[in-house]
Amino acid sequence: MEKRFLGKSGLEVSEMGLGCMGMSSGYGHSIPEEEAIKLIREAYNLGVTFFDTAEIYGKELGDNEKIVGKALKDIRDKVLIATKCGIKLIDGKQALDGSPKAIRKSVEDSLNRLQTDYIDLYYLHRIDPKIPVEDVANTMKILIEEGKIKHWGLSEVGVETIRKAHAICPLTAVQSEYSMMWREPEEKIFSLLEELGIGFVPFSPLGKGFLTGTINSKTIFEKDDFRNKVPRFTSENITANQDIVELIEKIAKRKNATKAQIALAWVLAQKPWIVPIPGTRNLERLKENFGAVKVIFTNEEMKELNEALSKIKISGDRYSGEYAKRVGK
């Protein structure tokens, strides 16, 4: 696997990373710890050096970080770990807290769970409307000076917030959802990131599984799968959005690749400073996903594909309720 720099920060990572959330939360049941560790180590064997987690991932705060820490402890100097702060669990419900005090406590807890003395990339998971982002940036600046974190980033933020934060302490990366079926970051975010020299880390580059072609109107998600609450995944919207899956299947046959590989290769082809972090709980899917780096589009193929995508209207919002209010601030 080749390497990429996240913007002009000097942080060099594998061209694809591994999103570890789904091993512990989000998509129904968590997998046994030993299986998760095996997946993470196999990703490393396949050339992945960039691993993404967060303190909020898991049934209990820090569950996922503990797994990542155990899996990477013996090869810590060969990998880069990204984790996140700013979302707490209070009485079993998520609550935003981006205060300097909370960030400082979170970073110490994350260092302990990850069994490391530094974090390569530390994100504020979501903007806390009660806390000016300038206060967050100043806190991150101090943590960098102390050596507790090497770089910092923001997740699911808007243009104004990025500018304010970057002016105080340069951002290394912005993380947001981005895929063939959610292209909003192209509208304003990409040009700003290019201007400021900030990298982009797309989560859900497979459209939360939809672009693999394994989901249809009869699909029943597990009880704890968050997609049960996502408007995009109602049976009506799943049916309405099959056009994009059919397009990907057509391209996949032509390129002798899988649908997942086409979707991921498309993300990789957009900008050289984009590093997607697909997640999986399945060893074969892991190998399939990272095989996307071998799929190369010609300029003509990319133009044809983007033109076809532009004609497809995606049905259903990607978030609902309180979660929708947290993004783009």
Short mmCIF file of C-alpha atoms in Angstrom, two decimals:
data_model
loop_
_atom_site.label_atom_id
_atom_site.label_comp_id
_atom_site.label_asym_id
_atom_site.label_seq_id
_atom_site.Cartn_x
_atom_site.Cartn_y
_atom_site.Cartn_z
CA MET A 1 0.00 0.00 0.00
CA GLU A 2 1.26 3.47 -0.91
CA LYS A 3 1.50 6.41 1.53
CA ARG A 4 -0.19 9.81 1.51
CA PHE A 5 0.37 13.04 3.41
CA LEU A 6 -2.60 14.56 5.21
CA GLY A 7 -2.35 18.05 3.76
CA LYS A 8 0.86 19.96 4.42
CA SER A 9 1.18 18.80 8.02
CA GLY A 10 3.92 16.28 7.39
CA LEU A 11 1.77 13.44 8.76
CA GLU A 12 2.32 10.53 6.38
CA VAL A 13 -0.09 7.60 6.58
CA SER A 14 -1.12 4.61 4.49
CA GLU A 15 -3.37 5.67 1.60
CA MET A 16 -6.25 3.92 3.33
CA GLY A 17 -6.81 3.59 7.05
CA LEU A 18 -8.97 1.29 9.15
CA GLY A 19 -12.04 2.62 10.92
CA CYS A 20 -12.35 0.54 14.08
CA MET A 21 -15.74 1.76 15.41
CA GLY A 22 -17.87 -1.06 14.02
CA MET A 23 -15.94 -3.68 15.95
CA SER A 24 -17.43 -2.33 19.18
CA SER A 25 -20.52 -0.28 18.32
CA GLY A 26 -22.80 1.20 15.71
CA TYR A 27 -23.63 -1.82 13.60
CA GLY A 28 -25.32 -4.14 16.07
CA HIS A 29 -23.39 -6.70 18.10
CA SER A 30 -19.73 -6.15 18.84
CA ILE A 31 -17.27 -8.85 17.85
CA PRO A 32 -15.11 -10.72 20.38
CA GLU A 33 -11.97 -8.86 21.37
CA GLU A 34 -9.67 -11.51 19.94
CA GLU A 35 -11.37 -11.25 16.55
CA ALA A 36 -11.08 -7.47 16.56
CA ILE A 37 -7.40 -7.65 17.42
CA LYS A 38 -6.85 -10.19 14.64
CA LEU A 39 -8.55 -7.84 12.15
CA ILE A 40 -6.45 -4.89 13.20
CA ARG A 41 -3.22 -6.87 12.95
CA GLU A 42 -4.21 -8.26 9.55
CA ALA A 43 -4.86 -4.70 8.34
CA TYR A 44 -1.32 -3.85 9.41
CA ASN A 45 -0.01 -6.91 7.55
CA LEU A 46 -1.79 -5.60 4.45
CA GLY A 47 0.07 -2.31 4.69
CA VAL A 48 -2.28 -0.18 6.80
CA THR A 49 -0.53 2.16 9.24
CA PHE A 50 -3.45 4.46 10.12
CA PHE A 51 -6.06 3.35 12.67
CA ASP A 52 -9.10 5.38 13.73
CA THR A 53 -11.00 5.07 17.00
CA ALA A 54 -12.73 7.31 19.59
CA GLU A 55 -13.44 7.28 23.29
CA ILE A 56 -17.21 7.11 22.65
CA TYR A 57 -17.02 3.89 20.58
CA GLY A 58 -18.32 0.91 22.51
CA LYS A 59 -20.98 0.02 25.04
CA GLU A 60 -18.81 1.67 27.69
CA LEU A 61 -16.59 4.71 27.23
CA GLY A 62 -13.24 3.64 25.82
CA ASP A 63 -14.10 0.04 24.89
CA ASN A 64 -12.82 0.43 21.33
CA GLU A 65 -9.70 2.32 22.36
CA LYS A 66 -8.73 -0.52 24.68
CA ILE A 67 -8.92 -3.01 21.80
CA VAL A 68 -6.90 -0.77 19.49
CA GLY A 69 -4.33 -0.27 22.22
CA LYS A 70 -3.92 -4.01 22.79
CA ALA A 71 -3.71 -4.74 19.07
CA LEU A 72 -1.06 -2.11 18.31
CA LYS A 73 1.01 -2.09 21.50
CA ASP A 74 3.80 -4.24 20.07
CA ILE A 75 4.04 -2.22 16.84
CA ARG A 76 3.29 1.24 18.24
CA ASP A 77 6.31 2.86 16.59
CA LYS A 78 5.20 1.58 13.17
CA VAL A 79 1.60 2.86 13.18
CA LEU A 80 -0.38 6.05 13.63
CA ILE A 81 -3.42 6.23 15.89
CA ALA A 82 -6.26 8.71 15.60
CA THR A 83 -8.81 9.07 18.36
CA LYS A 84 -11.44 11.61 19.38
CA CYS A 85 -12.84 13.49 22.34
CA GLY A 86 -15.86 15.71 22.94
CA ILE A 87 -18.72 13.21 23.30
CA LYS A 88 -19.50 11.76 26.72
CA LEU A 89 -21.96 9.18 28.01
CA ILE A 90 -24.32 10.53 30.68
CA ASP A 91 -26.95 8.13 31.99
CA GLY A 92 -26.46 6.05 28.85
CA LYS A 93 -27.02 8.98 26.48
CA GLN A 94 -24.50 10.93 24.46
CA ALA A 95 -23.71 14.52 25.47
CA LEU A 96 -21.31 17.03 23.94
CA ASP A 97 -18.48 18.44 26.05
CA GLY A 98 -15.68 20.26 24.28
CA SER A 99 -14.48 22.22 27.29
CA PRO A 100 -10.72 22.47 27.89
CA LYS A 101 -11.16 20.57 31.17
CA ALA A 102 -13.01 17.72 29.45
CA ILE A 103 -10.47 17.55 26.62
CA ARG A 104 -7.57 17.33 29.05
CA LYS A 105 -9.24 14.55 31.01
CA SER A 106 -10.15 12.69 27.82
CA VAL A 107 -6.64 12.79 26.42
CA GLU A 108 -5.21 11.30 29.62
CA ASP A 109 -7.85 8.57 29.65
CA SER A 110 -7.26 7.80 25.96
CA LEU A 111 -3.49 7.61 26.44
CA ASN A 112 -4.04 5.10 29.22
CA ARG A 113 -6.50 2.96 27.25
CA LEU A 114 -4.36 3.03 24.11
CA GLN A 115 -1.27 2.08 26.13
CA THR A 116 0.78 4.87 24.61
CA ASP A 117 2.35 8.14 25.68
CA TYR A 118 1.25 10.11 22.62
CA ILE A 119 -1.62 10.26 20.14
CA ASP A 120 -0.75 10.90 16.49
CA LEU A 121 -4.01 12.63 15.53
CA TYR A 122 -6.53 13.89 18.07
CA TYR A 123 -9.93 15.10 16.91
CA LEU A 124 -12.72 17.01 18.55
CA HIS A 125 -15.49 14.58 17.64
CA ARG A 126 -18.27 17.16 17.35
CA ILE A 127 -18.45 20.91 18.00
CA ASP A 128 -19.86 21.79 21.40
CA PRO A 129 -21.99 24.91 20.80
CA LYS A 130 -21.31 26.06 24.38
CA ILE A 131 -17.54 26.22 23.82
CA PRO A 132 -15.83 28.59 21.33
CA VAL A 133 -13.69 26.59 18.91
CA GLU A 134 -10.86 29.01 19.70
CA ASP A 135 -10.78 27.56 23.23
CA VAL A 136 -10.56 24.07 21.77
CA ALA A 137 -7.72 25.09 19.43
CA ASN A 138 -5.76 26.68 22.27
CA THR A 139 -6.16 23.53 24.35
CA MET A 140 -4.96 21.35 21.48
CA LYS A 141 -2.00 23.70 20.97
CA ILE A 142 -0.94 23.18 24.57
CA LEU A 143 -1.35 19.39 24.27
CA ILE A 144 0.92 19.45 21.20
CA GLU A 145 3.50 21.50 23.09
CA GLU A 146 3.34 18.98 25.94
CA GLY A 147 3.89 16.10 23.50
CA LYS A 148 0.65 14.34 24.42
CA ILE A 149 -0.66 14.70 20.86
CA LYS A 150 1.25 15.20 17.60
CA HIS A 151 -1.51 16.62 15.40
CA TRP A 152 -5.13 17.63 15.80
CA GLY A 153 -8.31 17.71 13.74
CA LEU A 154 -12.03 18.40 13.70
CA SER A 155 -14.93 16.16 12.71
CA GLU A 156 -18.10 17.14 10.83
CA VAL A 157 -17.47 20.89 10.83
CA GLY A 158 -18.21 23.85 8.56
CA VAL A 159 -16.00 26.37 6.77
CA GLU A 160 -16.16 29.11 9.40
CA THR A 161 -15.19 26.76 12.22
CA ILE A 162 -12.25 25.37 10.24
CA ARG A 163 -10.90 28.87 9.56
CA LYS A 164 -11.21 29.99 13.19
CA ALA A 165 -9.53 26.86 14.55
CA HIS A 166 -6.75 26.72 11.96
CA ALA A 167 -5.78 30.35 12.63
CA ILE A 168 -4.90 29.47 16.24
CA CYS A 169 -3.41 26.00 15.85
CA PRO A 170 -3.01 24.57 12.33
CA LEU A 171 -5.27 21.61 11.64
CA THR A 172 -3.85 18.44 10.16
CA ALA A 173 -7.16 16.84 9.15
CA VAL A 174 -10.89 17.26 8.92
CA GLN A 175 -13.00 14.11 9.16
CA SER A 176 -16.48 13.91 7.66
CA GLU A 177 -18.71 11.50 5.86
CA TYR A 178 -17.94 11.32 2.14
CA SER A 179 -18.80 8.79 -0.54
CA MET A 180 -20.41 8.44 -3.93
CA MET A 181 -23.77 8.98 -2.24
CA TRP A 182 -22.76 11.88 0.05
CA ARG A 183 -20.68 14.47 -1.79
CA GLU A 184 -21.48 17.63 0.15
CA PRO A 185 -17.85 18.22 1.25
CA GLU A 186 -17.01 18.93 -2.39
CA GLU A 187 -19.15 22.07 -2.34
CA LYS A 188 -17.19 24.23 0.12
CA ILE A 189 -14.93 22.11 2.30
CA PHE A 190 -12.54 20.73 -0.32
CA SER A 191 -11.46 24.10 -1.70
CA LEU A 192 -10.83 25.40 1.82
CA LEU A 193 -8.80 22.35 2.80
CA GLU A 194 -6.71 22.73 -0.34
CA GLU A 195 -6.18 26.42 0.41
CA LEU A 196 -5.09 25.80 4.00
CA GLY A 197 -3.17 22.57 3.40
CA ILE A 198 -5.42 20.37 5.55
CA GLY A 199 -6.00 16.67 4.88
CA PHE A 200 -9.40 15.01 4.62
CA VAL A 201 -10.36 11.70 6.24
CA PRO A 202 -13.71 10.39 4.97
CA PHE A 203 -15.63 8.01 7.19
CA SER A 204 -18.40 5.82 5.73
CA PRO A 205 -16.79 5.84 2.26
CA LEU A 206 -19.03 2.86 1.46
CA GLY A 207 -22.20 4.76 2.36
CA LYS A 208 -22.54 2.88 5.66
CA GLY A 209 -22.52 -0.36 3.70
CA PHE A 210 -25.07 0.64 1.09
CA LEU A 211 -22.60 0.95 -1.80
CA THR A 212 -21.49 -2.67 -1.40
CA GLY A 213 -24.83 -3.76 -2.85
CA THR A 214 -25.60 -6.01 0.11
CA ILE A 215 -28.57 -3.96 1.39
CA ASN A 216 -32.07 -4.05 -0.08
CA SER A 217 -35.61 -3.12 1.01
CA LYS A 218 -35.98 -6.46 2.82
CA THR A 219 -32.80 -6.06 4.86
CA ILE A 220 -33.40 -6.26 8.61
CA PHE A 221 -30.73 -4.57 10.72
CA GLU A 222 -29.85 -5.75 14.21
CA LYS A 223 -31.64 -4.03 17.09
CA ASP A 224 -28.61 -1.94 18.09
CA ASP A 225 -27.67 -1.00 14.52
CA PHE A 226 -27.85 2.80 14.23
CA ARG A 227 -29.04 2.50 10.62
CA ASN A 228 -32.49 1.67 12.01
CA LYS A 229 -32.76 5.38 12.86
CA VAL A 230 -31.24 6.77 9.66
CA PRO A 231 -33.77 8.13 7.12
CA ARG A 232 -31.57 6.96 4.25
CA PHE A 233 -32.19 3.36 5.33
CA THR A 234 -35.97 3.21 5.31
CA SER A 235 -37.20 0.54 2.91
CA GLU A 236 -38.59 3.24 0.59
CA ASN A 237 -35.27 5.10 0.37
CA ILE A 238 -33.27 1.91 0.02
CA THR A 239 -35.40 1.04 -3.01
CA ALA A 240 -35.15 4.57 -4.41
CA ASN A 241 -31.37 4.56 -4.15
CA GLN A 242 -30.70 1.31 -6.01
CA ASP A 243 -29.75 3.28 -9.13
CA ILE A 244 -26.37 4.12 -7.67
CA VAL A 245 -25.69 0.48 -6.79
CA GLU A 246 -26.57 -0.54 -10.34
CA LEU A 247 -24.15 2.06 -11.71
CA ILE A 248 -21.36 0.82 -9.45
CA GLU A 249 -22.06 -2.79 -10.45
CA LYS A 250 -21.76 -1.84 -14.11
CA ILE A 251 -18.37 -0.20 -13.53
CA ALA A 252 -17.22 -3.09 -11.31
CA LYS A 253 -17.82 -5.62 -14.07
CA ARG A 254 -15.90 -3.49 -16.51
CA LYS A 255 -12.95 -3.08 -14.13
CA ASN A 256 -13.02 -6.67 -12.86
CA ALA A 257 -13.46 -5.43 -9.30
CA THR A 258 -16.09 -5.60 -6.57
CA LYS A 259 -18.63 -2.86 -5.90
CA ALA A 260 -16.89 -1.96 -2.64
CA GLN A 261 -13.58 -1.61 -4.44
CA ILE A 262 -15.09 0.70 -7.05
CA ALA A 263 -16.67 2.91 -4.38
CA LEU A 264 -13.41 3.15 -2.43
CA ALA A 265 -11.23 3.66 -5.49
CA TRP A 266 -13.50 6.55 -6.49
CA VAL A 267 -12.89 8.25 -3.13
CA LEU A 268 -9.14 7.72 -3.42
CA ALA A 269 -9.13 9.25 -6.90
CA GLN A 270 -10.68 12.56 -5.85
CA LYS A 271 -7.69 14.21 -4.14
CA PRO A 272 -4.17 13.06 -3.17
CA TRP A 273 -4.69 14.33 0.38
CA ILE A 274 -7.79 12.20 1.03
CA VAL A 275 -7.38 9.08 3.19
CA PRO A 276 -10.60 7.04 3.60
CA ILE A 277 -11.08 4.84 6.67
CA PRO A 278 -13.52 2.04 5.78
CA GLY A 279 -14.42 -0.27 8.64
CA THR A 280 -15.39 -3.92 8.74
CA ARG A 281 -15.85 -6.83 11.14
CA ASN A 282 -15.05 -9.45 8.50
CA LEU A 283 -11.59 -10.62 7.46
CA GLU A 284 -12.53 -11.25 3.83
CA ARG A 285 -14.18 -7.83 3.55
CA LEU A 286 -11.02 -6.32 5.01
CA LYS A 287 -8.92 -7.81 2.23
CA GLU A 288 -11.51 -6.82 -0.35
CA ASN A 289 -11.63 -3.21 0.81
CA PHE A 290 -7.90 -2.69 0.74
CA GLY A 291 -7.76 -4.27 -2.70
CA ALA A 292 -9.33 -1.02 -3.90
CA VAL A 293 -5.88 0.58 -4.06
CA LYS A 294 -5.21 -1.51 -7.18
CA VAL A 295 -8.23 -0.08 -9.04
CA ILE A 296 -7.14 2.86 -11.17
CA PHE A 297 -9.46 5.06 -13.22
CA THR A 298 -8.39 6.87 -16.36
CA ASN A 299 -9.36 10.54 -16.63
CA GLU A 300 -12.00 9.57 -19.17
CA GLU A 301 -13.43 6.87 -16.90
CA MET A 302 -13.58 9.28 -13.97
CA LYS A 303 -15.31 11.92 -16.08
CA GLU A 304 -17.87 9.38 -17.30
CA LEU A 305 -18.47 8.08 -13.78
CA ASN A 306 -18.90 11.53 -12.25
CA GLU A 307 -21.31 12.55 -14.98
CA ALA A 308 -23.39 9.46 -14.30
CA LEU A 309 -23.31 10.09 -10.54
CA SER A 310 -24.43 13.70 -11.01
CA LYS A 311 -27.66 12.47 -12.60
CA ILE A 312 -28.58 10.28 -9.62
CA LYS A 313 -30.58 11.88 -6.82
CA ILE A 314 -30.04 10.28 -3.41
CA SER A 315 -33.15 9.87 -1.25
CA GLY A 316 -33.13 10.19 2.54
CA ASP A 317 -31.10 12.26 4.99
CA ARG A 318 -27.99 10.75 6.56
CA TYR A 319 -28.90 11.82 10.09
CA SER A 320 -32.08 12.57 11.98
CA GLY A 321 -33.04 14.48 15.11
CA GLU A 322 -30.32 15.51 17.51
CA TYR A 323 -27.56 13.91 15.43
CA ALA A 324 -28.42 16.13 12.44
CA LYS A 325 -27.94 19.23 14.58
CA ARG A 326 -24.34 18.31 15.44
CA VAL A 327 -22.85 18.56 11.96
CA GLY A 328 -21.61 21.36 9.74
CA LYS A 329 -21.18 23.87 12.56
#
